[in-house]
Amino acid sequence: ASPCDRSVPATAGLSHDKWEIDPQELMLLEELGSGQFGVVRRGKWRGSIDVAVKMMKEGTMSEDDFIEEAKVMTKLQHTNLVQLYGVCSKNRPIFIVTEYMRHGSLLNYLRRHEQSLTSNQGLLLDMCIQVCKGMAYLERHNYIHRDLAARNCLVGSENIVKVADFGLARYVLDDQYTSSGGSKFPIKWAPPEVLNYTRFSSKSDVWAYGVLMWEVFTCGKMPYGRLKNSEVVEKVQKGLILEKPKTCYKEVYDVMRKCWSQLPENRPSFRVLKEQLIGVAQRLL
Ligand SMILES: CN1CCN(C(=O)c2ccc(Nc3nc(-c4cccc(NC(=O)c5ccc(C(C)(C)C)cc5)c4)cn4ccnc34)cc2)CC1
């Protein structure tokens, strides 16, 4: 640049690829809770943008693989997906920075608002449709979630619901979580082909989506109640499915049941599910 050039020196910002966030532009605020990777905090980015910051506890994630994948994840943009803004990967622990969702997980939201929600089937169905839209977008981009459940969806202002942590399961190092025999594996959201062969697909996400619908219409009950994981595996392989929640239209339960077809090819796609659920909402409400 010529000496009289007042613009910012050319190198500024280049040291950070567009998915790399400068930690000096982050202000960390209160703790939101902790998950598989450690503590999550609310923060401000560039002084004004509300963010959630996952601070990855050392040894919990295969970091280099994730940082590579982050470039792809930042390109996945949809109203019903929690937006990944970027990562701080130049020092440890690495930070994963996403948009902030002020009401926390869908599971806790359902449990906290059970009284007002049980009589509001329209809102419950709308929440399911929002998750379906986010999942249909991931399906269109051949992106598999691998751990879709109400605990991994988040609620923002005006009852907006977004899918979070899509694809992140691939980078968890804890084999109690990654192997289907492990104590932390989400057995109750897994179809037969995942229980038997860990064969994940958008159709295994559809099975999990059916369980998420059941979570929504029971306002956050635990699927299969207090059954042990080993008992659930046995029953699911025998074709047992979750019973119809009391406050749930039969048409809605019929959609859930299709998500639990034993064979993946017999389950609807998220694209078809979205059309069916919107159709049910128009007829019923
Ligand atoms: C009135 N209420 C008061 C209490 N309350 C809260 O404290 C509260 C408010 C907002 C919250 N928001 C967020 N919370 C989180 C959050 C908080 C704790 C843990 C986690 N989850 C994780 O750390 C996590 C989740 C899944 C996974 C795998 C890979 C296994 C799928 C790995 C790690 C997320 C992430 N977010 C991303 C965007 N917004 C949020 C979370 C909690 C909710 C509102």
mmCIF file of C-alpha atoms and ligand atoms in Angstrom:
data_model
loop_
_atom_site.group_PDB
_atom_site.id
_atom_site.type_symbol
_atom_site.label_atom_id
_atom_site.label_comp_id
_atom_site.label_asym_id
_atom_site.label_seq_id
_atom_site.Cartn_x
_atom_site.Cartn_y
_atom_site.Cartn_z
ATOM 1 C CA ALA A 1 0.000 0.000 0.000
ATOM 2 C CA SER A 2 1.228 3.473 -0.777
ATOM 3 C CA PRO A 3 2.567 5.377 2.331
ATOM 4 C CA CYS A 4 -0.359 7.821 2.280
ATOM 5 C CA ASP A 5 -2.856 4.950 2.206
ATOM 6 C CA ARG A 6 -4.900 5.206 5.441
ATOM 7 C CA SER A 7 -6.797 1.969 4.924
ATOM 8 C CA VAL A 8 -6.268 -0.958 7.294
ATOM 9 C CA PRO A 9 -2.961 -2.767 6.468
ATOM 10 C CA ALA A 10 -3.621 -5.527 3.884
ATOM 11 C CA THR A 11 -2.558 -8.340 6.258
ATOM 12 C CA ALA A 12 -5.201 -7.539 8.921
ATOM 13 C CA GLY A 13 -7.881 -10.249 8.965
ATOM 14 C CA LEU A 14 -6.060 -12.436 6.451
ATOM 15 C CA SER A 15 -4.486 -14.420 9.287
ATOM 16 C CA HIS A 16 -8.093 -15.473 10.060
ATOM 17 C CA ASP A 17 -9.864 -17.468 7.341
ATOM 18 C CA LYS A 18 -13.541 -16.457 7.178
ATOM 19 C CA TRP A 19 -14.573 -19.373 9.467
ATOM 20 C CA GLU A 20 -11.841 -18.372 11.955
ATOM 21 C CA ILE A 21 -13.016 -15.966 14.654
ATOM 22 C CA ASP A 22 -10.550 -13.665 16.414
ATOM 23 C CA PRO A 23 -10.923 -14.405 20.160
ATOM 24 C CA GLN A 24 -10.121 -10.741 20.841
ATOM 25 C CA GLU A 25 -13.471 -9.914 19.204
ATOM 26 C CA LEU A 26 -15.291 -12.157 21.741
ATOM 27 C CA MET A 27 -16.484 -11.157 25.206
ATOM 28 C CA LEU A 28 -17.428 -14.230 27.333
ATOM 29 C CA LEU A 29 -20.446 -13.857 29.649
ATOM 30 C CA GLU A 30 -22.451 -16.237 31.906
ATOM 31 C CA GLU A 31 -22.288 -20.028 31.687
ATOM 32 C CA LEU A 32 -25.249 -21.654 29.888
ATOM 33 C CA GLY A 33 -24.496 -25.194 30.982
ATOM 34 C CA SER A 34 -22.181 -27.975 29.949
ATOM 35 C CA GLY A 35 -22.422 -30.823 27.487
ATOM 36 C CA GLN A 36 -20.346 -33.562 25.915
ATOM 37 C CA PHE A 37 -17.485 -31.156 25.166
ATOM 38 C CA GLY A 38 -17.485 -29.114 28.361
ATOM 39 C CA VAL A 39 -18.719 -25.660 29.280
ATOM 40 C CA VAL A 40 -20.915 -23.490 27.040
ATOM 41 C CA ARG A 41 -21.126 -19.747 27.670
ATOM 42 C CA ARG A 42 -23.114 -16.834 26.309
ATOM 43 C CA GLY A 43 -20.980 -14.156 24.702
ATOM 44 C CA LYS A 44 -20.860 -11.008 22.591
ATOM 45 C CA TRP A 45 -19.040 -10.961 19.255
ATOM 46 C CA ARG A 46 -17.751 -7.635 17.880
ATOM 47 C CA GLY A 47 -19.440 -5.913 20.816
ATOM 48 C CA SER A 48 -23.049 -6.503 19.826
ATOM 49 C CA ILE A 49 -23.786 -9.943 18.315
ATOM 50 C CA ASP A 50 -25.192 -12.463 20.860
ATOM 51 C CA VAL A 51 -23.365 -15.788 20.565
ATOM 52 C CA ALA A 52 -23.055 -19.141 22.330
ATOM 53 C CA VAL A 53 -19.476 -20.329 22.806
ATOM 54 C CA LYS A 54 -18.659 -24.033 23.275
ATOM 55 C CA MET A 55 -15.242 -24.266 24.944
ATOM 56 C CA MET A 56 -13.944 -27.667 23.894
ATOM 57 C CA LYS A 57 -12.464 -29.516 26.855
ATOM 58 C CA GLU A 58 -9.116 -31.068 25.808
ATOM 59 C CA GLY A 59 -9.396 -34.684 24.698
ATOM 60 C CA THR A 60 -13.153 -34.650 24.131
ATOM 61 C CA MET A 61 -13.115 -34.022 20.375
ATOM 62 C CA SER A 62 -10.945 -34.821 17.340
ATOM 63 C CA GLU A 63 -10.220 -31.152 16.823
ATOM 64 C CA ASP A 64 -8.312 -31.068 13.520
ATOM 65 C CA ASP A 65 -10.991 -33.127 11.763
ATOM 66 C CA PHE A 66 -13.666 -30.830 13.208
ATOM 67 C CA ILE A 67 -11.847 -27.625 12.189
ATOM 68 C CA GLU A 68 -11.723 -29.010 8.621
ATOM 69 C CA GLU A 69 -15.453 -29.774 8.737
ATOM 70 C CA ALA A 70 -16.270 -26.332 10.213
ATOM 71 C CA LYS A 71 -15.617 -24.807 6.767
ATOM 72 C CA VAL A 72 -18.503 -26.916 5.401
ATOM 73 C CA MET A 73 -20.758 -26.319 8.425
ATOM 74 C CA THR A 74 -20.534 -22.529 8.192
ATOM 75 C CA LYS A 75 -22.036 -22.850 4.674
ATOM 76 C CA LEU A 76 -25.150 -24.675 6.010
ATOM 77 C CA GLN A 77 -27.565 -21.768 6.499
ATOM 78 C CA HIS A 78 -31.290 -22.102 7.246
ATOM 79 C CA THR A 79 -33.789 -20.407 9.610
ATOM 80 C CA ASN A 80 -34.279 -23.689 11.450
ATOM 81 C CA LEU A 81 -30.576 -24.524 11.898
ATOM 82 C CA VAL A 82 -28.483 -22.962 14.679
ATOM 83 C CA GLN A 83 -25.970 -20.977 12.602
ATOM 84 C CA LEU A 84 -22.294 -21.785 13.101
ATOM 85 C CA TYR A 85 -20.513 -18.397 12.974
ATOM 86 C CA GLY A 86 -17.006 -19.874 13.195
ATOM 87 C CA VAL A 87 -14.266 -21.296 15.369
ATOM 88 C CA CYS A 88 -11.313 -19.972 17.385
ATOM 89 C CA SER A 89 -8.759 -22.657 16.548
ATOM 90 C CA LYS A 90 -5.441 -20.803 16.937
ATOM 91 C CA ASN A 91 -5.169 -21.728 20.648
ATOM 92 C CA ARG A 92 -6.505 -24.311 23.077
ATOM 93 C CA PRO A 93 -9.203 -24.918 24.121
ATOM 94 C CA ILE A 94 -10.812 -24.271 20.762
ATOM 95 C CA PHE A 95 -14.075 -22.336 20.782
ATOM 96 C CA ILE A 96 -17.100 -23.135 18.628
ATOM 97 C CA VAL A 97 -19.119 -19.941 18.138
ATOM 98 C CA THR A 98 -22.795 -20.107 17.104
ATOM 99 C CA GLU A 99 -25.827 -17.876 17.112
ATOM 100 C CA TYR A 100 -27.439 -17.587 20.586
ATOM 101 C CA MET A 101 -30.848 -19.128 21.388
ATOM 102 C CA ARG A 102 -32.237 -17.475 24.500
ATOM 103 C CA HIS A 103 -34.675 -20.175 25.733
ATOM 104 C CA GLY A 104 -32.231 -23.090 25.813
ATOM 105 C CA SER A 105 -32.910 -26.678 24.741
ATOM 106 C CA LEU A 106 -36.288 -27.728 23.343
ATOM 107 C CA LEU A 107 -36.391 -30.571 25.897
ATOM 108 C CA ASN A 108 -36.088 -28.234 28.892
ATOM 109 C CA TYR A 109 -38.494 -25.764 27.255
ATOM 110 C CA LEU A 110 -41.154 -28.503 26.821
ATOM 111 C CA ARG A 111 -40.741 -29.614 30.451
ATOM 112 C CA ARG A 112 -40.783 -26.047 31.785
ATOM 113 C CA HIS A 113 -43.928 -25.061 29.857
ATOM 114 C CA GLU A 114 -45.852 -28.369 30.034
ATOM 115 C CA GLN A 115 -48.943 -26.739 31.576
ATOM 116 C CA SER A 116 -49.489 -24.229 28.785
ATOM 117 C CA LEU A 117 -48.263 -26.524 25.994
ATOM 118 C CA THR A 118 -50.403 -29.646 26.574
ATOM 119 C CA SER A 119 -53.526 -27.755 25.473
ATOM 120 C CA ASN A 120 -51.771 -26.131 22.493
ATOM 121 C CA GLN A 121 -51.500 -28.878 19.853
ATOM 122 C CA GLY A 122 -51.105 -26.221 17.174
ATOM 123 C CA LEU A 123 -47.914 -24.904 18.751
ATOM 124 C CA LEU A 124 -46.544 -28.424 19.368
ATOM 125 C CA LEU A 125 -47.195 -29.333 15.712
ATOM 126 C CA ASP A 126 -45.607 -26.050 14.590
ATOM 127 C CA MET A 127 -42.448 -26.858 16.605
ATOM 128 C CA CYS A 128 -42.260 -30.279 14.911
ATOM 129 C CA ILE A 129 -42.713 -28.662 11.479
ATOM 130 C CA GLN A 130 -39.889 -26.178 12.183
ATOM 131 C CA VAL A 131 -37.502 -29.014 13.103
ATOM 132 C CA CYS A 132 -38.658 -30.898 9.982
ATOM 133 C CA LYS A 133 -37.826 -27.879 7.786
ATOM 134 C CA GLY A 134 -34.309 -27.687 9.218
ATOM 135 C CA MET A 135 -33.840 -31.431 8.740
ATOM 136 C CA ALA A 136 -35.234 -31.296 5.171
ATOM 137 C CA TYR A 137 -32.556 -28.680 4.402
ATOM 138 C CA LEU A 138 -29.809 -30.959 5.829
ATOM 139 C CA GLU A 139 -31.272 -33.924 3.866
ATOM 140 C CA ARG A 140 -31.148 -31.831 0.651
ATOM 141 C CA HIS A 141 -27.453 -31.189 1.382
ATOM 142 C CA ASN A 142 -26.816 -34.892 2.131
ATOM 143 C CA TYR A 143 -25.912 -33.927 5.684
ATOM 144 C CA ILE A 144 -26.695 -36.456 8.452
ATOM 145 C CA HIS A 145 -27.298 -35.176 12.010
ATOM 146 C CA ARG A 146 -26.564 -38.485 13.890
ATOM 147 C CA ASP A 147 -27.981 -37.256 17.208
ATOM 148 C CA LEU A 148 -31.342 -35.601 16.504
ATOM 149 C CA ALA A 149 -33.389 -35.322 19.709
ATOM 150 C CA ALA A 150 -35.272 -32.606 21.605
ATOM 151 C CA ARG A 151 -32.160 -32.072 23.808
ATOM 152 C CA ASN A 152 -30.213 -31.094 20.655
ATOM 153 C CA CYS A 153 -32.742 -28.545 19.406
ATOM 154 C CA LEU A 154 -32.883 -24.991 20.767
ATOM 155 C CA VAL A 155 -35.633 -22.424 21.292
ATOM 156 C CA GLY A 156 -35.310 -18.713 20.511
ATOM 157 C CA SER A 157 -37.664 -15.722 20.583
ATOM 158 C CA GLU A 158 -41.240 -16.070 19.254
ATOM 159 C CA ASN A 159 -41.227 -19.865 19.695
ATOM 160 C CA ILE A 160 -38.666 -20.322 16.923
ATOM 161 C CA VAL A 161 -37.070 -23.775 17.118
ATOM 162 C CA LYS A 162 -33.744 -24.675 15.498
ATOM 163 C CA VAL A 163 -31.737 -27.869 15.085
ATOM 164 C CA ALA A 164 -28.298 -27.680 16.753
ATOM 165 C CA ASP A 165 -25.033 -29.636 16.696
ATOM 166 C CA PHE A 166 -25.725 -31.371 13.379
ATOM 167 C CA GLY A 167 -22.834 -33.651 12.378
ATOM 168 C CA LEU A 168 -20.910 -32.927 15.576
ATOM 169 C CA ALA A 169 -21.339 -36.497 16.851
ATOM 170 C CA ARG A 170 -18.650 -37.625 14.379
ATOM 171 C CA TYR A 171 -15.986 -35.739 16.342
ATOM 172 C CA VAL A 172 -16.752 -36.997 19.849
ATOM 173 C CA LEU A 173 -13.808 -39.045 21.180
ATOM 174 C CA ASP A 174 -15.681 -40.636 24.110
ATOM 175 C CA ASP A 175 -16.417 -44.194 22.940
ATOM 176 C CA GLN A 176 -19.086 -44.490 25.654
ATOM 177 C CA TYR A 177 -20.950 -42.089 23.342
ATOM 178 C CA THR A 178 -19.809 -43.266 19.905
ATOM 179 C CA SER A 179 -20.196 -47.061 20.204
ATOM 180 C CA SER A 180 -23.751 -48.432 20.204
ATOM 181 C CA GLY A 181 -22.870 -50.512 23.300
ATOM 182 C CA GLY A 182 -21.691 -47.439 25.188
ATOM 183 C CA SER A 183 -23.550 -45.992 28.178
ATOM 184 C CA LYS A 184 -23.945 -42.578 26.506
ATOM 185 C CA PHE A 185 -25.098 -43.825 23.060
ATOM 186 C CA PRO A 186 -28.588 -42.429 22.284
ATOM 187 C CA ILE A 187 -30.175 -45.901 22.017
ATOM 188 C CA LYS A 188 -33.770 -44.631 22.415
ATOM 189 C CA TRP A 189 -33.452 -42.464 19.271
ATOM 190 C CA ALA A 190 -31.755 -45.164 17.147
ATOM 191 C CA PRO A 191 -33.383 -47.394 14.466
ATOM 192 C CA PRO A 192 -32.602 -51.161 14.075
ATOM 193 C CA GLU A 193 -29.921 -50.626 11.368
ATOM 194 C CA VAL A 194 -28.039 -48.243 13.695
ATOM 195 C CA LEU A 195 -28.404 -50.584 16.702
ATOM 196 C CA ASN A 196 -27.123 -53.517 14.625
ATOM 197 C CA TYR A 197 -24.659 -51.990 12.168
ATOM 198 C CA THR A 198 -24.272 -48.286 13.207
ATOM 199 C CA ARG A 199 -25.474 -47.531 9.678
ATOM 200 C CA PHE A 200 -26.405 -43.793 9.860
ATOM 201 C CA SER A 201 -28.374 -42.109 7.072
ATOM 202 C CA SER A 202 -30.994 -39.408 6.595
ATOM 203 C CA LYS A 203 -33.479 -42.255 7.146
ATOM 204 C CA SER A 204 -31.959 -42.957 10.571
ATOM 205 C CA ASP A 205 -32.387 -39.225 11.264
ATOM 206 C CA VAL A 206 -36.070 -39.707 10.255
ATOM 207 C CA TRP A 207 -36.456 -42.446 12.893
ATOM 208 C CA ALA A 208 -34.943 -40.093 15.510
ATOM 209 C CA TYR A 209 -37.283 -37.336 14.271
ATOM 210 C CA GLY A 210 -40.280 -39.621 15.013
ATOM 211 C CA VAL A 211 -38.981 -39.991 18.588
ATOM 212 C CA LEU A 212 -38.498 -36.199 18.768
ATOM 213 C CA MET A 213 -42.153 -35.752 17.714
ATOM 214 C CA TRP A 214 -43.133 -38.114 20.559
ATOM 215 C CA GLU A 215 -40.987 -36.026 22.961
ATOM 216 C CA VAL A 216 -42.746 -32.867 21.793
ATOM 217 C CA PHE A 217 -46.292 -34.258 22.144
ATOM 218 C CA THR A 218 -45.520 -35.676 25.610
ATOM 219 C CA CYS A 219 -43.926 -32.320 26.606
ATOM 220 C CA GLY A 220 -40.552 -33.903 27.262
ATOM 221 C CA LYS A 221 -41.202 -37.386 28.656
ATOM 222 C CA MET A 222 -38.391 -39.953 28.460
ATOM 223 C CA PRO A 223 -39.143 -42.376 25.567
ATOM 224 C CA TYR A 224 -39.830 -45.952 26.762
ATOM 225 C CA GLY A 225 -39.964 -44.611 30.331
ATOM 226 C CA ARG A 226 -37.566 -46.340 32.714
ATOM 227 C CA LEU A 227 -36.775 -49.303 30.368
ATOM 228 C CA LYS A 228 -33.025 -50.057 30.343
ATOM 229 C CA ASN A 229 -31.182 -49.524 27.050
ATOM 230 C CA SER A 230 -30.770 -53.319 26.582
ATOM 231 C CA GLU A 231 -34.554 -53.800 26.963
ATOM 232 C CA VAL A 232 -35.245 -51.021 24.423
ATOM 233 C CA VAL A 233 -32.856 -52.625 21.906
ATOM 234 C CA GLU A 234 -34.676 -55.959 22.231
ATOM 235 C CA LYS A 235 -38.148 -54.401 21.929
ATOM 236 C CA VAL A 236 -37.273 -52.096 19.010
ATOM 237 C CA GLN A 237 -35.845 -55.057 17.078
ATOM 238 C CA LYS A 238 -39.078 -56.955 17.760
ATOM 239 C CA GLY A 239 -41.039 -54.061 16.275
ATOM 240 C CA LEU A 240 -42.366 -52.500 19.492
ATOM 241 C CA ILE A 241 -43.000 -48.767 18.949
ATOM 242 C CA LEU A 242 -43.769 -45.862 21.260
ATOM 243 C CA GLU A 243 -47.461 -45.544 22.206
ATOM 244 C CA LYS A 244 -49.592 -42.593 21.058
ATOM 245 C CA PRO A 245 -49.173 -39.644 23.450
ATOM 246 C CA LYS A 246 -52.479 -38.768 25.140
ATOM 247 C CA THR A 247 -52.627 -35.232 23.761
ATOM 248 C CA CYS A 248 -51.871 -36.094 20.151
ATOM 249 C CA TYR A 249 -54.138 -36.224 17.117
ATOM 250 C CA LYS A 250 -54.343 -39.654 15.469
ATOM 251 C CA GLU A 251 -53.207 -38.129 12.147
ATOM 252 C CA VAL A 252 -50.056 -36.845 13.851
ATOM 253 C CA TYR A 253 -49.368 -40.225 15.470
ATOM 254 C CA ASP A 254 -49.821 -41.917 12.050
ATOM 255 C CA VAL A 255 -46.958 -39.729 10.753
ATOM 256 C CA MET A 256 -44.767 -40.684 13.757
ATOM 257 C CA ARG A 257 -45.417 -44.366 13.096
ATOM 258 C CA LYS A 258 -44.202 -44.071 9.509
ATOM 259 C CA CYS A 259 -40.891 -42.735 10.863
ATOM 260 C CA TRP A 260 -40.538 -45.993 12.791
ATOM 261 C CA SER A 261 -40.827 -48.392 9.831
ATOM 262 C CA GLN A 262 -38.330 -51.202 10.474
ATOM 263 C CA LEU A 263 -36.757 -50.785 7.027
ATOM 264 C CA PRO A 264 -35.161 -47.380 6.289
ATOM 265 C CA GLU A 265 -36.524 -47.372 2.715
ATOM 266 C CA ASN A 266 -40.075 -47.578 4.097
ATOM 267 C CA ARG A 267 -39.647 -44.354 6.095
ATOM 268 C CA PRO A 268 -40.657 -41.053 4.455
ATOM 269 C CA SER A 269 -37.987 -38.473 3.580
ATOM 270 C CA PHE A 270 -37.969 -35.179 5.511
ATOM 271 C CA ARG A 271 -39.179 -33.497 2.314
ATOM 272 C CA VAL A 272 -42.278 -35.756 2.274
ATOM 273 C CA LEU A 273 -42.711 -35.467 6.079
ATOM 274 C CA LYS A 274 -42.767 -31.676 5.804
ATOM 275 C CA GLU A 275 -45.581 -31.768 3.201
ATOM 276 C CA GLN A 276 -47.566 -34.319 5.260
ATOM 277 C CA LEU A 277 -47.253 -32.359 8.530
ATOM 278 C CA ILE A 278 -48.160 -29.050 6.887
ATOM 279 C CA GLY A 279 -51.182 -30.835 5.377
ATOM 280 C CA VAL A 280 -52.221 -32.173 8.803
ATOM 281 C CA ALA A 281 -51.787 -28.699 10.354
ATOM 282 C CA GLN A 282 -54.014 -27.126 7.681
ATOM 283 C CA ARG A 283 -56.730 -29.771 8.126
ATOM 284 C CA LEU A 284 -56.696 -29.787 11.939
ATOM 285 C CA LEU A 285 -56.100 -26.185 12.902
HETATM 286 C C1 LIG B 1 -35.456 -18.908 31.377
HETATM 287 N N1 LIG B 1 -34.537 -19.984 31.146
HETATM 288 C C2 LIG B 1 -33.421 -19.863 32.102
HETATM 289 C C3 LIG B 1 -32.496 -21.010 31.950
HETATM 290 N N2 LIG B 1 -32.040 -21.058 30.548
HETATM 291 C C4 LIG B 1 -30.737 -21.132 30.273
HETATM 292 O O1 LIG B 1 -29.947 -21.140 31.179
HETATM 293 C C5 LIG B 1 -30.237 -21.225 28.869
HETATM 294 C C6 LIG B 1 -30.430 -20.186 27.966
HETATM 295 C C7 LIG B 1 -29.915 -20.268 26.674
HETATM 296 C C8 LIG B 1 -29.199 -21.409 26.277
HETATM 297 N N3 LIG B 1 -28.720 -21.432 24.964
HETATM 298 C C9 LIG B 1 -27.804 -22.265 24.415
HETATM 299 N N4 LIG B 1 -27.260 -23.291 25.095
HETATM 300 C C10 LIG B 1 -26.377 -24.108 24.452
HETATM 301 C C11 LIG B 1 -25.860 -25.248 25.204
HETATM 302 C C12 LIG B 1 -25.770 -25.197 26.613
HETATM 303 C C13 LIG B 1 -25.269 -26.297 27.295
HETATM 304 C C14 LIG B 1 -24.875 -27.465 26.618
HETATM 305 C C15 LIG B 1 -25.010 -27.492 25.222
HETATM 306 N N5 LIG B 1 -24.755 -28.604 24.450
HETATM 307 C C16 LIG B 1 -23.566 -29.134 24.222
HETATM 308 O O2 LIG B 1 -22.593 -28.656 24.759
HETATM 309 C C17 LIG B 1 -23.496 -30.304 23.317
HETATM 310 C C18 LIG B 1 -24.643 -30.803 22.706
HETATM 311 C C19 LIG B 1 -24.565 -31.926 21.866
HETATM 312 C C20 LIG B 1 -23.357 -32.536 21.621
HETATM 313 C C21 LIG B 1 -23.277 -33.770 20.770
HETATM 314 C C22 LIG B 1 -22.041 -33.759 19.900
HETATM 315 C C23 LIG B 1 -23.233 -35.005 21.681
HETATM 316 C C24 LIG B 1 -24.471 -33.888 19.819
HETATM 317 C C25 LIG B 1 -22.205 -32.032 22.224
HETATM 318 C C26 LIG B 1 -22.273 -30.910 23.062
HETATM 319 C C27 LIG B 1 -25.489 -26.388 24.528
HETATM 320 C C28 LIG B 1 -25.996 -23.929 23.123
HETATM 321 N N6 LIG B 1 -26.559 -22.890 22.450
HETATM 322 C C29 LIG B 1 -26.392 -22.471 21.154
HETATM 323 C C30 LIG B 1 -27.218 -21.403 20.991
HETATM 324 N N7 LIG B 1 -27.853 -21.120 22.158
HETATM 325 C C31 LIG B 1 -27.444 -22.046 23.058
HETATM 326 C C32 LIG B 1 -29.012 -22.450 27.173
HETATM 327 C C33 LIG B 1 -29.524 -22.368 28.468
HETATM 328 C C34 LIG B 1 -33.075 -21.076 29.524
HETATM 329 C C35 LIG B 1 -34.003 -19.942 29.761
#
